[in-house]
Amino acid sequence: MLRVGAIVLGVGDVPRAVRFWQEALGYRPHEEGFGGAAKILVPPDGAGTPIALQPNVTPPQDHPRIHLDLHVTSAAEQRAEVARLVALGAERVAWDSYPADPDFVVLADPDGNRFCVIDLNH
């Protein structure tokens, strides 16, 4: 039976991406074999899906078909996490598809990969 082994992000600067996503999510490097040539980050408790950071020269999409959703449980936590992620090197995206009262904020990692911070209690 198949299962999701990792979410792969194409990045231009692997060491920078490793630093950003380690700080952003608290993930740690996976040092044992995993398959492929990507740098793998795993959750500290081992639960959850790993992130693979793979060298890529293709520019990120402005409106990607696949992206990460990071969850928080309040508007205050969302504001704090967005500010923390921006301080780590993320950028706010001038998103042209926000609804009237969005529960999410669109950011881009240092390589331009889009992701959202979603307030689940919105």
JSON list of C-alpha atoms in Angstrom, two decimals:
[
{"chain": "A", "resi": 1, "resn": "MET", "atom": "CA", "xyz": [0.00, 0.00, 0.00]},
{"chain": "A", "resi": 2, "resn": "LEU", "atom": "CA", "xyz": [1.34, 3.45, -0.88]},
{"chain": "A", "resi": 3, "resn": "ARG", "atom": "CA", "xyz": [1.77, 6.25, 1.64]},
{"chain": "A", "resi": 4, "resn": "VAL", "atom": "CA", "xyz": [3.18, 9.76, 1.45]},
{"chain": "A", "resi": 5, "resn": "GLY", "atom": "CA", "xyz": [6.89, 9.49, 2.21]},
{"chain": "A", "resi": 6, "resn": "ALA", "atom": "CA", "xyz": [7.82, 13.16, 2.05]},
{"chain": "A", "resi": 7, "resn": "ILE", "atom": "CA", "xyz": [6.75, 16.52, 0.72]},
{"chain": "A", "resi": 8, "resn": "VAL", "atom": "CA", "xyz": [9.45, 17.71, -1.70]},
{"chain": "A", "resi": 9, "resn": "LEU", "atom": "CA", "xyz": [10.23, 21.40, -2.14]},
{"chain": "A", "resi": 10, "resn": "GLY", "atom": "CA", "xyz": [12.47, 22.55, -4.95]},
{"chain": "A", "resi": 11, "resn": "VAL", "atom": "CA", "xyz": [14.94, 25.15, -3.70]},
{"chain": "A", "resi": 12, "resn": "GLY", "atom": "CA", "xyz": [17.80, 27.15, -5.15]},
{"chain": "A", "resi": 13, "resn": "ASP", "atom": "CA", "xyz": [19.88, 27.22, -1.97]},
{"chain": "A", "resi": 14, "resn": "VAL", "atom": "CA", "xyz": [19.61, 23.97, -0.01]},
{"chain": "A", "resi": 15, "resn": "PRO", "atom": "CA", "xyz": [21.58, 25.07, 3.11]},
{"chain": "A", "resi": 16, "resn": "ARG", "atom": "CA", "xyz": [19.47, 28.26, 3.39]},
{"chain": "A", "resi": 17, "resn": "ALA", "atom": "CA", "xyz": [16.26, 26.24, 2.96]},
{"chain": "A", "resi": 18, "resn": "VAL", "atom": "CA", "xyz": [17.37, 23.73, 5.60]},
{"chain": "A", "resi": 19, "resn": "ARG", "atom": "CA", "xyz": [18.01, 26.57, 8.08]},
{"chain": "A", "resi": 20, "resn": "PHE", "atom": "CA", "xyz": [14.67, 28.25, 7.33]},
{"chain": "A", "resi": 21, "resn": "TRP", "atom": "CA", "xyz": [12.49, 25.13, 7.57]},
{"chain": "A", "resi": 22, "resn": "GLN", "atom": "CA", "xyz": [14.32, 23.82, 10.65]},
{"chain": "A", "resi": 23, "resn": "GLU", "atom": "CA", "xyz": [13.63, 27.10, 12.44]},
{"chain": "A", "resi": 24, "resn": "ALA", "atom": "CA", "xyz": [10.12, 27.44, 11.03]},
{"chain": "A", "resi": 25, "resn": "LEU", "atom": "CA", "xyz": [8.91, 23.95, 12.00]},
{"chain": "A", "resi": 26, "resn": "GLY", "atom": "CA", "xyz": [11.40, 22.69, 14.56]},
{"chain": "A", "resi": 27, "resn": "TYR", "atom": "CA", "xyz": [12.26, 19.81, 12.21]},
{"chain": "A", "resi": 28, "resn": "ARG", "atom": "CA", "xyz": [15.67, 18.13, 12.38]},
{"chain": "A", "resi": 29, "resn": "PRO", "atom": "CA", "xyz": [17.88, 16.64, 9.66]},
{"chain": "A", "resi": 30, "resn": "HIS", "atom": "CA", "xyz": [17.33, 12.98, 8.85]},
{"chain": "A", "resi": 31, "resn": "GLU", "atom": "CA", "xyz": [20.79, 11.47, 8.58]},
{"chain": "A", "resi": 32, "resn": "GLU", "atom": "CA", "xyz": [20.00, 7.86, 7.67]},
{"chain": "A", "resi": 33, "resn": "GLY", "atom": "CA", "xyz": [19.18, 6.68, 4.16]},
{"chain": "A", "resi": 34, "resn": "PHE", "atom": "CA", "xyz": [15.90, 7.94, 2.77]},
{"chain": "A", "resi": 35, "resn": "GLY", "atom": "CA", "xyz": [16.16, 7.59, -1.01]},
{"chain": "A", "resi": 36, "resn": "GLY", "atom": "CA", "xyz": [16.85, 10.32, -3.53]},
{"chain": "A", "resi": 37, "resn": "ALA", "atom": "CA", "xyz": [19.35, 13.16, -3.37]},
{"chain": "A", "resi": 38, "resn": "ALA", "atom": "CA", "xyz": [17.31, 15.61, -1.30]},
{"chain": "A", "resi": 39, "resn": "LYS", "atom": "CA", "xyz": [18.11, 16.87, 2.20]},
{"chain": "A", "resi": 40, "resn": "ILE", "atom": "CA", "xyz": [15.42, 15.43, 4.48]},
{"chain": "A", "resi": 41, "resn": "LEU", "atom": "CA", "xyz": [13.96, 17.16, 7.54]},
{"chain": "A", "resi": 42, "resn": "VAL", "atom": "CA", "xyz": [11.75, 15.24, 9.96]},
{"chain": "A", "resi": 43, "resn": "PRO", "atom": "CA", "xyz": [9.53, 16.26, 12.86]},
{"chain": "A", "resi": 44, "resn": "PRO", "atom": "CA", "xyz": [11.37, 16.12, 16.21]},
{"chain": "A", "resi": 45, "resn": "ASP", "atom": "CA", "xyz": [8.94, 13.53, 17.61]},
{"chain": "A", "resi": 46, "resn": "GLY", "atom": "CA", "xyz": [9.01, 11.43, 14.45]},
{"chain": "A", "resi": 47, "resn": "ALA", "atom": "CA", "xyz": [5.27, 11.92, 13.87]},
{"chain": "A", "resi": 48, "resn": "GLY", "atom": "CA", "xyz": [4.23, 13.65, 10.69]},
{"chain": "A", "resi": 49, "resn": "THR", "atom": "CA", "xyz": [5.43, 13.92, 7.14]},
{"chain": "A", "resi": 50, "resn": "PRO", "atom": "CA", "xyz": [9.08, 14.71, 6.38]},
{"chain": "A", "resi": 51, "resn": "ILE", "atom": "CA", "xyz": [10.06, 17.60, 4.12]},
{"chain": "A", "resi": 52, "resn": "ALA", "atom": "CA", "xyz": [12.64, 16.98, 1.42]},
{"chain": "A", "resi": 53, "resn": "LEU", "atom": "CA", "xyz": [14.61, 19.97, 0.12]},
{"chain": "A", "resi": 54, "resn": "GLN", "atom": "CA", "xyz": [15.84, 19.29, -3.38]},
{"chain": "A", "resi": 55, "resn": "PRO", "atom": "CA", "xyz": [18.00, 21.51, -5.60]},
{"chain": "A", "resi": 56, "resn": "ASN", "atom": "CA", "xyz": [15.94, 23.06, -8.39]},
{"chain": "A", "resi": 57, "resn": "VAL", "atom": "CA", "xyz": [16.50, 25.94, -10.79]},
{"chain": "A", "resi": 58, "resn": "THR", "atom": "CA", "xyz": [12.88, 26.26, -11.92]},
{"chain": "A", "resi": 59, "resn": "PRO", "atom": "CA", "xyz": [11.30, 29.49, -10.66]},
{"chain": "A", "resi": 60, "resn": "PRO", "atom": "CA", "xyz": [8.46, 29.03, -8.14]},
{"chain": "A", "resi": 61, "resn": "GLN", "atom": "CA", "xyz": [4.90, 29.45, -9.39]},
{"chain": "A", "resi": 62, "resn": "ASP", "atom": "CA", "xyz": [2.94, 32.55, -8.42]},
{"chain": "A", "resi": 63, "resn": "HIS", "atom": "CA", "xyz": [-0.17, 30.41, -7.96]},
{"chain": "A", "resi": 64, "resn": "PRO", "atom": "CA", "xyz": [1.14, 26.93, -7.16]},
{"chain": "A", "resi": 65, "resn": "ARG", "atom": "CA", "xyz": [-1.16, 23.98, -7.53]},
{"chain": "A", "resi": 66, "resn": "ILE", "atom": "CA", "xyz": [0.35, 22.38, -4.41]},
{"chain": "A", "resi": 67, "resn": "HIS", "atom": "CA", "xyz": [1.52, 24.21, -1.28]},
{"chain": "A", "resi": 68, "resn": "LEU", "atom": "CA", "xyz": [1.95, 23.71, 2.47]},
{"chain": "A", "resi": 69, "resn": "ASP", "atom": "CA", "xyz": [-0.74, 24.76, 4.96]},
{"chain": "A", "resi": 70, "resn": "LEU", "atom": "CA", "xyz": [0.60, 25.44, 8.46]},
{"chain": "A", "resi": 71, "resn": "HIS", "atom": "CA", "xyz": [-2.07, 25.47, 11.16]},
{"chain": "A", "resi": 72, "resn": "VAL", "atom": "CA", "xyz": [-2.48, 27.65, 14.24]},
{"chain": "A", "resi": 73, "resn": "THR", "atom": "CA", "xyz": [-5.41, 27.88, 16.64]},
{"chain": "A", "resi": 74, "resn": "SER", "atom": "CA", "xyz": [-6.04, 31.62, 17.04]},
{"chain": "A", "resi": 75, "resn": "ALA", "atom": "CA", "xyz": [-5.70, 34.97, 15.27]},
{"chain": "A", "resi": 76, "resn": "ALA", "atom": "CA", "xyz": [-3.10, 36.04, 17.86]},
{"chain": "A", "resi": 77, "resn": "GLU", "atom": "CA", "xyz": [-1.03, 32.91, 17.22]},
{"chain": "A", "resi": 78, "resn": "GLN", "atom": "CA", "xyz": [-1.35, 33.48, 13.48]},
{"chain": "A", "resi": 79, "resn": "ARG", "atom": "CA", "xyz": [-0.04, 37.05, 13.79]},
{"chain": "A", "resi": 80, "resn": "ALA", "atom": "CA", "xyz": [2.83, 35.90, 16.01]},
{"chain": "A", "resi": 81, "resn": "GLU", "atom": "CA", "xyz": [3.79, 33.01, 13.70]},
{"chain": "A", "resi": 82, "resn": "VAL", "atom": "CA", "xyz": [3.63, 35.17, 10.58]},
{"chain": "A", "resi": 83, "resn": "ALA", "atom": "CA", "xyz": [5.90, 37.74, 12.25]},
{"chain": "A", "resi": 84, "resn": "ARG", "atom": "CA", "xyz": [8.30, 34.99, 13.38]},
{"chain": "A", "resi": 85, "resn": "LEU", "atom": "CA", "xyz": [8.42, 33.43, 9.91]},
{"chain": "A", "resi": 86, "resn": "VAL", "atom": "CA", "xyz": [9.04, 36.80, 8.27]},
{"chain": "A", "resi": 87, "resn": "ALA", "atom": "CA", "xyz": [11.88, 37.42, 10.74]},
{"chain": "A", "resi": 88, "resn": "LEU", "atom": "CA", "xyz": [13.33, 34.03, 9.65]},
{"chain": "A", "resi": 89, "resn": "GLY", "atom": "CA", "xyz": [13.32, 35.08, 6.00]},
{"chain": "A", "resi": 90, "resn": "ALA", "atom": "CA", "xyz": [9.81, 34.44, 4.69]},
{"chain": "A", "resi": 91, "resn": "GLU", "atom": "CA", "xyz": [8.02, 37.19, 2.78]},
{"chain": "A", "resi": 92, "resn": "ARG", "atom": "CA", "xyz": [4.37, 38.18, 2.73]},
{"chain": "A", "resi": 93, "resn": "VAL", "atom": "CA", "xyz": [2.84, 37.55, -0.68]},
{"chain": "A", "resi": 94, "resn": "ALA", "atom": "CA", "xyz": [0.58, 40.16, -2.26]},
{"chain": "A", "resi": 95, "resn": "TRP", "atom": "CA", "xyz": [-2.05, 37.48, -2.86]},
{"chain": "A", "resi": 96, "resn": "ASP", "atom": "CA", "xyz": [-4.69, 38.45, -5.39]},
{"chain": "A", "resi": 97, "resn": "SER", "atom": "CA", "xyz": [-7.13, 35.66, -4.45]},
{"chain": "A", "resi": 98, "resn": "TYR", "atom": "CA", "xyz": [-7.92, 36.40, -0.79]},
{"chain": "A", "resi": 99, "resn": "PRO", "atom": "CA", "xyz": [-11.62, 36.07, 0.07]},
{"chain": "A", "resi": 100, "resn": "ALA", "atom": "CA", "xyz": [-13.40, 38.91, 1.89]},
{"chain": "A", "resi": 101, "resn": "ASP", "atom": "CA", "xyz": [-12.56, 37.55, 5.36]},
{"chain": "A", "resi": 102, "resn": "PRO", "atom": "CA", "xyz": [-9.59, 35.19, 4.98]},
{"chain": "A", "resi": 103, "resn": "ASP", "atom": "CA", "xyz": [-8.54, 32.69, 7.61]},
{"chain": "A", "resi": 104, "resn": "PHE", "atom": "CA", "xyz": [-5.10, 32.38, 6.00]},
{"chain": "A", "resi": 105, "resn": "VAL", "atom": "CA", "xyz": [-2.01, 34.45, 5.27]},
{"chain": "A", "resi": 106, "resn": "VAL", "atom": "CA", "xyz": [0.07, 33.63, 2.20]},
{"chain": "A", "resi": 107, "resn": "LEU", "atom": "CA", "xyz": [3.84, 33.69, 2.64]},
{"chain": "A", "resi": 108, "resn": "ALA", "atom": "CA", "xyz": [6.82, 32.63, 0.54]},
{"chain": "A", "resi": 109, "resn": "ASP", "atom": "CA", "xyz": [9.90, 30.89, 1.91]},
{"chain": "A", "resi": 110, "resn": "PRO", "atom": "CA", "xyz": [13.34, 32.32, 1.05]},
{"chain": "A", "resi": 111, "resn": "ASP", "atom": "CA", "xyz": [13.23, 30.40, -2.27]},
{"chain": "A", "resi": 112, "resn": "GLY", "atom": "CA", "xyz": [9.80, 31.78, -3.18]},
{"chain": "A", "resi": 113, "resn": "ASN", "atom": "CA", "xyz": [7.79, 28.62, -2.42]},
{"chain": "A", "resi": 114, "resn": "ARG", "atom": "CA", "xyz": [4.31, 29.67, -1.33]},
{"chain": "A", "resi": 115, "resn": "PHE", "atom": "CA", "xyz": [2.76, 28.43, 1.92]},
{"chain": "A", "resi": 116, "resn": "CYS", "atom": "CA", "xyz": [-0.15, 29.50, 4.12]},
{"chain": "A", "resi": 117, "resn": "VAL", "atom": "CA", "xyz": [-0.57, 30.07, 7.83]},
{"chain": "A", "resi": 118, "resn": "ILE", "atom": "CA", "xyz": [-4.18, 29.20, 8.65]},
{"chain": "A", "resi": 119, "resn": "ASP", "atom": "CA", "xyz": [-6.15, 30.14, 11.77]},
{"chain": "A", "resi": 120, "resn": "LEU", "atom": "CA", "xyz": [-8.27, 27.04, 12.37]},
{"chain": "A", "resi": 121, "resn": "ASN", "atom": "CA", "xyz": [-10.58, 28.92, 14.77]},
{"chain": "A", "resi": 122, "resn": "HIS", "atom": "CA", "xyz": [-11.41, 31.73, 12.35]}
]
